[in-house]
PDB file of C-alpha atoms in Angstrom:
ATOM      1  CA  MET A 272       0.000   0.000   0.000  1.00 95.00           C
ATOM      2  CA  ARG A 273       1.078   3.516  -0.802  1.00 94.00           C
ATOM      3  CA  LYS A 274       0.103   6.524   1.256  1.00 94.00           C
ATOM      4  CA  LEU A 275      -1.938   8.959  -0.852  1.00 93.00           C
ATOM      5  CA  SER A 276      -0.519  12.367  -1.677  1.00 91.00           C
ATOM      6  CA  MET A 277      -2.497  15.602  -1.529  1.00 86.00           C
ATOM      7  CA  ASP A 278      -2.853  15.418  -5.337  1.00 88.00           C
ATOM      8  CA  ASP A 279      -4.192  11.854  -5.081  1.00 92.00           C
ATOM      9  CA  LEU A 280      -6.871  13.014  -2.630  1.00 91.00           C
ATOM     10  CA  ASN A 281      -8.234  15.510  -5.188  1.00 89.00           C
ATOM     11  CA  ARG A 282      -9.973  17.702  -2.594  1.00 90.00           C
ATOM     12  CA  ASP A 283     -12.479  20.391  -3.537  1.00 91.00           C
ATOM     13  CA  SER A 284     -11.563  24.039  -3.394  1.00 91.00           C
ATOM     14  CA  VAL A 285     -13.289  26.131  -0.724  1.00 94.00           C
ATOM     15  CA  GLU A 286     -15.661  27.528  -3.367  1.00 94.00           C
ATOM     16  CA  GLU A 287     -16.491  24.051  -4.724  1.00 93.00           C
ATOM     17  CA  PHE A 288     -17.108  22.818  -1.178  1.00 92.00           C
ATOM     18  CA  LYS A 289     -19.437  25.721  -0.381  1.00 93.00           C
ATOM     19  CA  ASN A 290     -21.557  24.879  -3.438  1.00 95.00           C
ATOM     20  CA  LYS A 291     -21.929  21.167  -2.584  1.00 94.00           C
ATOM     21  CA  LYS A 292     -25.032  19.706  -0.982  1.00 94.00           C
ATOM     22  CA  LYS A 293     -24.457  19.146   2.735  1.00 96.00           C
ATOM     23  CA  ILE A 294     -25.860  16.559   5.111  1.00 96.00           C
ATOM     24  CA  PRO A 295     -29.050  17.732   6.910  1.00 97.00           C
ATOM     25  CA  LEU A 296     -27.232  18.645  10.117  1.00 98.00           C
ATOM     26  CA  VAL A 297     -26.155  21.779  11.950  1.00 98.00           C
ATOM     27  CA  LEU A 298     -23.992  21.832  15.053  1.00 98.00           C
ATOM     28  CA  VAL A 299     -24.651  24.125  17.999  1.00 98.00           C
ATOM     29  CA  LEU A 300     -21.775  24.774  20.403  1.00 98.00           C
ATOM     30  CA  ASP A 301     -23.180  25.791  23.782  1.00 98.00           C
ATOM     31  CA  ASN A 302     -20.593  27.914  25.638  1.00 98.00           C
ATOM     32  CA  VAL A 303     -17.516  25.940  24.590  1.00 98.00           C
ATOM     33  CA  ARG A 304     -14.433  27.422  26.301  1.00 97.00           C
ATOM     34  CA  SER A 305     -11.522  25.906  24.394  1.00 98.00           C
ATOM     35  CA  LEU A 306     -10.662  27.575  21.118  1.00 98.00           C
ATOM     36  CA  ASN A 307      -8.805  24.407  20.092  1.00 98.00           C
ATOM     37  CA  ASN A 308     -12.049  22.454  20.535  1.00 98.00           C
ATOM     38  CA  VAL A 309     -13.883  25.022  18.414  1.00 98.00           C
ATOM     39  CA  GLY A 310     -11.279  24.621  15.671  1.00 98.00           C
ATOM     40  CA  SER A 311     -11.566  20.839  15.830  1.00 98.00           C
ATOM     41  CA  VAL A 312     -15.347  21.065  15.440  1.00 98.00           C
ATOM     42  CA  PHE A 313     -14.868  23.195  12.317  1.00 98.00           C
ATOM     43  CA  ARG A 314     -12.497  20.616  10.872  1.00 97.00           C
ATOM     44  CA  THR A 315     -14.970  17.798  11.600  1.00 98.00           C
ATOM     45  CA  ALA A 316     -17.823  19.841  10.102  1.00 98.00           C
ATOM     46  CA  ASP A 317     -15.800  20.328   6.915  1.00 98.00           C
ATOM     47  CA  SER A 318     -14.777  16.688   6.725  1.00 97.00           C
ATOM     48  CA  PHE A 319     -18.324  15.355   7.056  1.00 97.00           C
ATOM     49  CA  MET A 320     -20.193  18.081   5.080  1.00 97.00           C
ATOM     50  CA  VAL A 321     -22.170  19.660   7.943  1.00 98.00           C
ATOM     51  CA  GLU A 322     -24.521  22.507   6.894  1.00 98.00           C
ATOM     52  CA  LYS A 323     -23.489  25.049   9.507  1.00 98.00           C
ATOM     53  CA  VAL A 324     -21.897  25.554  12.912  1.00 98.00           C
ATOM     54  CA  TYR A 325     -23.494  27.888  15.447  1.00 98.00           C
ATOM     55  CA  LEU A 326     -21.145  29.321  18.065  1.00 98.00           C
ATOM     56  CA  CYS A 327     -23.191  30.322  21.106  1.00 98.00           C
ATOM     57  CA  GLY A 328     -22.577  32.328  24.245  1.00 98.00           C
ATOM     58  CA  ILE A 329     -18.914  32.464  25.282  1.00 98.00           C
ATOM     59  CA  THR A 330     -17.834  30.157  22.437  1.00 98.00           C
ATOM     60  CA  GLY A 331     -14.944  31.818  20.605  1.00 97.00           C
ATOM     61  CA  THR A 332     -15.256  32.864  16.987  1.00 98.00           C
ATOM     62  CA  PRO A 333     -12.902  33.083  14.032  1.00 97.00           C
ATOM     63  CA  PRO A 334     -10.601  34.641  13.209  1.00 95.00           C
ATOM     64  CA  HIS A 335      -8.433  33.503  16.081  1.00 96.00           C
ATOM     65  CA  ARG A 336      -4.997  31.889  16.050  1.00 96.00           C
ATOM     66  CA  ASP A 337      -5.999  29.075  18.438  1.00 96.00           C
ATOM     67  CA  ILE A 338      -9.102  28.187  16.401  1.00 97.00           C
ATOM     68  CA  GLU A 339      -7.127  28.172  13.154  1.00 96.00           C
ATOM     69  CA  LYS A 340      -4.433  25.992  14.733  1.00 96.00           C
ATOM     70  CA  THR A 341      -6.844  23.031  14.760  1.00 96.00           C
ATOM     71  CA  ALA A 342      -9.336  24.117  12.062  1.00 97.00           C
ATOM     72  CA  LEU A 343      -6.610  24.224   9.386  1.00 95.00           C
ATOM     73  CA  GLY A 344      -8.673  26.573   7.214  1.00 94.00           C
ATOM     74  CA  ALA A 345     -12.086  24.956   7.797  1.00 95.00           C
ATOM     75  CA  THR A 346     -13.402  28.262   9.138  1.00 97.00           C
ATOM     76  CA  GLU A 347     -13.296  29.429   5.514  1.00 96.00           C
ATOM     77  CA  SER A 348     -15.220  26.466   4.092  1.00 97.00           C
ATOM     78  CA  VAL A 349     -17.830  25.839   6.801  1.00 98.00           C
ATOM     79  CA  GLU A 350     -20.705  28.272   7.223  1.00 98.00           C
ATOM     80  CA  TRP A 351     -20.899  29.598  10.772  1.00 98.00           C
ATOM     81  CA  GLU A 352     -22.650  32.180  12.882  1.00 98.00           C
ATOM     82  CA  HIS A 353     -22.299  33.496  16.428  1.00 98.00           C
ATOM     83  CA  VAL A 354     -25.514  33.614  18.459  1.00 98.00           C
ATOM     84  CA  SER A 355     -25.496  35.022  21.975  1.00 98.00           C
ATOM     85  CA  ASP A 356     -28.250  32.821  23.449  1.00 98.00           C
ATOM     86  CA  THR A 357     -28.254  29.053  22.862  1.00 98.00           C
ATOM     87  CA  LEU A 358     -31.825  28.580  24.081  1.00 98.00           C
ATOM     88  CA  GLU A 359     -33.201  31.247  21.735  1.00 98.00           C
ATOM     89  CA  LEU A 360     -31.341  29.623  18.833  1.00 98.00           C
ATOM     90  CA  VAL A 361     -32.795  26.212  19.728  1.00 98.00           C
ATOM     91  CA  LYS A 362     -36.292  27.718  19.685  1.00 98.00           C
ATOM     92  CA  GLN A 363     -35.609  29.346  16.298  1.00 98.00           C
ATOM     93  CA  LEU A 364     -34.251  26.129  14.798  1.00 98.00           C
ATOM     94  CA  LYS A 365     -37.277  24.187  16.022  1.00 98.00           C
ATOM     95  CA  ALA A 366     -39.578  26.825  14.472  1.00 98.00           C
ATOM     96  CA  GLN A 367     -37.680  26.305  11.189  1.00 98.00           C
ATOM     97  CA  GLY A 368     -38.441  22.573  11.315  1.00 98.00           C
ATOM     98  CA  TYR A 369     -35.197  21.223  12.750  1.00 98.00           C
ATOM     99  CA  LYS A 370     -35.317  18.406  15.267  1.00 98.00           C
ATOM    100  CA  VAL A 371     -32.974  19.409  18.065  1.00 98.00           C
ATOM    101  CA  GLY A 372     -30.956  16.899  20.023  1.00 98.00           C
ATOM    102  CA  SER A 373     -28.590  17.582  22.897  1.00 98.00           C
ATOM    103  CA  VAL A 374     -25.541  15.351  23.194  1.00 98.00           C
ATOM    104  CA  GLU A 375     -25.477  14.725  26.913  1.00 97.00           C
ATOM    105  CA  GLN A 376     -25.781  12.157  29.678  1.00 95.00           C
ATOM    106  CA  ALA A 377     -29.352  12.584  30.928  1.00 95.00           C
ATOM    107  CA  GLU A 378     -32.383  10.706  32.156  1.00 94.00           C
ATOM    108  CA  ASN A 379     -34.267   9.058  29.298  1.00 95.00           C
ATOM    109  CA  SER A 380     -31.466   9.735  26.833  1.00 97.00           C
ATOM    110  CA  MET A 381     -31.253   7.674  23.664  1.00 97.00           C
ATOM    111  CA  LYS A 382     -28.066   5.712  23.088  1.00 98.00           C
ATOM    112  CA  LEU A 383     -26.340   6.938  19.932  1.00 98.00           C
ATOM    113  CA  ASN A 384     -26.367   3.480  18.369  1.00 97.00           C
ATOM    114  CA  GLU A 385     -30.203   3.421  18.714  1.00 97.00           C
ATOM    115  CA  PHE A 386     -30.698   6.775  16.991  1.00 98.00           C
ATOM    116  CA  ILE A 387     -32.181   6.509  13.491  1.00 97.00           C
ATOM    117  CA  PRO A 388     -32.483   9.845  11.657  1.00 97.00           C
ATOM    118  CA  GLU A 389     -35.772  10.311   9.814  1.00 96.00           C
ATOM    119  CA  PRO A 390     -35.423  10.642   6.028  1.00 92.00           C
ATOM    120  CA  GLN A 391     -35.629  14.240   4.753  1.00 92.00           C
ATOM    121  CA  GLN A 392     -35.577  15.621   8.328  1.00 97.00           C
ATOM    122  CA  HIS A 393     -33.040  18.288   9.271  1.00 98.00           C
ATOM    123  CA  TYR A 394     -31.326  18.045  12.646  1.00 98.00           C
ATOM    124  CA  ALA A 395     -29.438  20.305  15.031  1.00 98.00           C
ATOM    125  CA  LEU A 396     -27.142  18.708  17.584  1.00 98.00           C
ATOM    126  CA  VAL A 397     -26.117  20.727  20.640  1.00 98.00           C
ATOM    127  CA  LEU A 398     -22.732  20.057  22.236  1.00 98.00           C
ATOM    128  CA  GLY A 399     -21.890  21.661  25.541  1.00 97.00           C
ATOM    129  CA  ASN A 400     -19.282  23.265  27.709  1.00 96.00           C
ATOM    130  CA  GLU A 401     -16.256  21.162  28.653  1.00 95.00           C
ATOM    131  CA  VAL A 402     -17.085  21.253  32.376  1.00 94.00           C
ATOM    132  CA  PHE A 403     -20.837  21.805  32.642  1.00 95.00           C
ATOM    133  CA  GLY A 404     -22.101  20.192  29.417  1.00 96.00           C
ATOM    134  CA  VAL A 405     -25.271  21.383  27.714  1.00 98.00           C
ATOM    135  CA  GLU A 406     -27.331  23.867  29.759  1.00 97.00           C
ATOM    136  CA  GLN A 407     -30.357  22.246  31.440  1.00 98.00           C
ATOM    137  CA  GLU A 408     -32.791  24.735  29.860  1.00 98.00           C
ATOM    138  CA  VAL A 409     -31.465  23.773  26.423  1.00 98.00           C
ATOM    139  CA  ILE A 410     -31.946  20.089  27.258  1.00 98.00           C
ATOM    140  CA  ASN A 411     -35.495  20.876  28.426  1.00 98.00           C
ATOM    141  CA  HIS A 412     -36.277  22.365  25.001  1.00 98.00           C
ATOM    142  CA  SER A 413     -34.583  19.617  22.990  1.00 98.00           C
ATOM    143  CA  ASP A 414     -36.630  17.055  21.097  1.00 98.00           C
ATOM    144  CA  PHE A 415     -34.309  14.293  22.282  1.00 98.00           C
ATOM    145  CA  VAL A 416     -31.029  13.679  24.075  1.00 98.00           C
ATOM    146  CA  LEU A 417     -28.316  11.502  22.547  1.00 98.00           C
ATOM    147  CA  GLU A 418     -25.829   9.738  24.762  1.00 97.00           C
ATOM    148  CA  ILE A 419     -22.625   8.171  23.498  1.00 97.00           C
ATOM    149  CA  PRO A 420     -22.262   4.796  25.235  1.00 96.00           C
ATOM    150  CA  GLN A 421     -19.011   4.660  27.226  1.00 94.00           C
ATOM    151  CA  PHE A 422     -17.484   1.708  29.021  1.00 94.00           C
ATOM    152  CA  GLY A 423     -14.357   2.974  30.769  1.00 94.00           C
ATOM    153  CA  THR A 424     -13.690   4.771  34.023  1.00 95.00           C
ATOM    154  CA  LYS A 425     -14.058   8.330  32.672  1.00 90.00           C
ATOM    155  CA  HIS A 426     -17.422  10.058  32.682  1.00 86.00           C
ATOM    156  CA  SER A 427     -17.214  11.944  29.405  1.00 90.00           C
ATOM    157  CA  LEU A 428     -15.434  12.520  26.113  1.00 95.00           C
ATOM    158  CA  ASN A 429     -13.752  15.721  24.999  1.00 96.00           C
ATOM    159  CA  ILE A 430     -16.245  17.816  23.007  1.00 97.00           C
ATOM    160  CA  SER A 431     -14.181  17.600  19.830  1.00 97.00           C
ATOM    161  CA  VAL A 432     -14.041  13.799  20.098  1.00 97.00           C
ATOM    162  CA  ALA A 433     -17.764  13.601  20.899  1.00 98.00           C
ATOM    163  CA  THR A 434     -18.493  15.768  17.859  1.00 98.00           C
ATOM    164  CA  GLY A 435     -16.519  13.456  15.596  1.00 98.00           C
ATOM    165  CA  VAL A 436     -18.316  10.397  16.966  1.00 98.00           C
ATOM    166  CA  VAL A 437     -21.865  11.785  16.630  1.00 98.00           C
ATOM    167  CA  VAL A 438     -21.337  13.429  13.245  1.00 98.00           C
ATOM    168  CA  TRP A 439     -19.756  10.310  11.746  1.00 98.00           C
ATOM    169  CA  ASP A 440     -22.599   8.217  13.169  1.00 98.00           C
ATOM    170  CA  PHE A 441     -25.173  10.623  11.679  1.00 98.00           C
ATOM    171  CA  LEU A 442     -23.433  10.713   8.297  1.00 97.00           C
ATOM    172  CA  SER A 443     -23.172   6.922   8.144  1.00 96.00           C
ATOM    173  CA  LYS A 444     -26.924   6.643   8.765  1.00 97.00           C
ATOM    174  CA  VAL A 445     -28.073   9.255   6.216  1.00 95.00           C
ATOM    175  CA  MET A 446     -25.677   8.469   3.349  1.00 88.00           C
ATOM    176  CA  PRO A 447     -27.102   6.345   0.556  1.00 79.00           C
ATOM    177  CA  LYS A 448     -25.807   2.788   0.746  1.00 72.00           C
TER     178      LYS A 448
END
């Protein structure tokens, strides 16, 4: 086996990427503190063709050196917007027809492996602060809560890792076979 070169990968330009159809998913970052985590979410969103990333509350916004360090330019290809209030955004997205799910450990949560996206439905997934998670009021207004099953001694995953897991899972379930 030969490792592929950048030319072999034949990646789209930023403009070509922006014009491509995206998966029916937006990501909502609820008061994420780490700018490196924000950059990683952008990179994941680019990789898996996410519609948009909403940066809420204290979540940092581009341009910023620490975001770019991990985003590697994905802040240019992925549509994003800063919104001051996560709960108000959740209400707006629901009014626009999105089903909103919080990624959190909560009573009556649905295990990620049991989640089956409805065809033609658009989704918004909320990912929370590194210490406090998703705000309770946001969970209260969510249509569902997704929990990533974990089997070790730690109680949670880093937000950038959790984002990669849930977005890949979503993409694998909505892509044509």
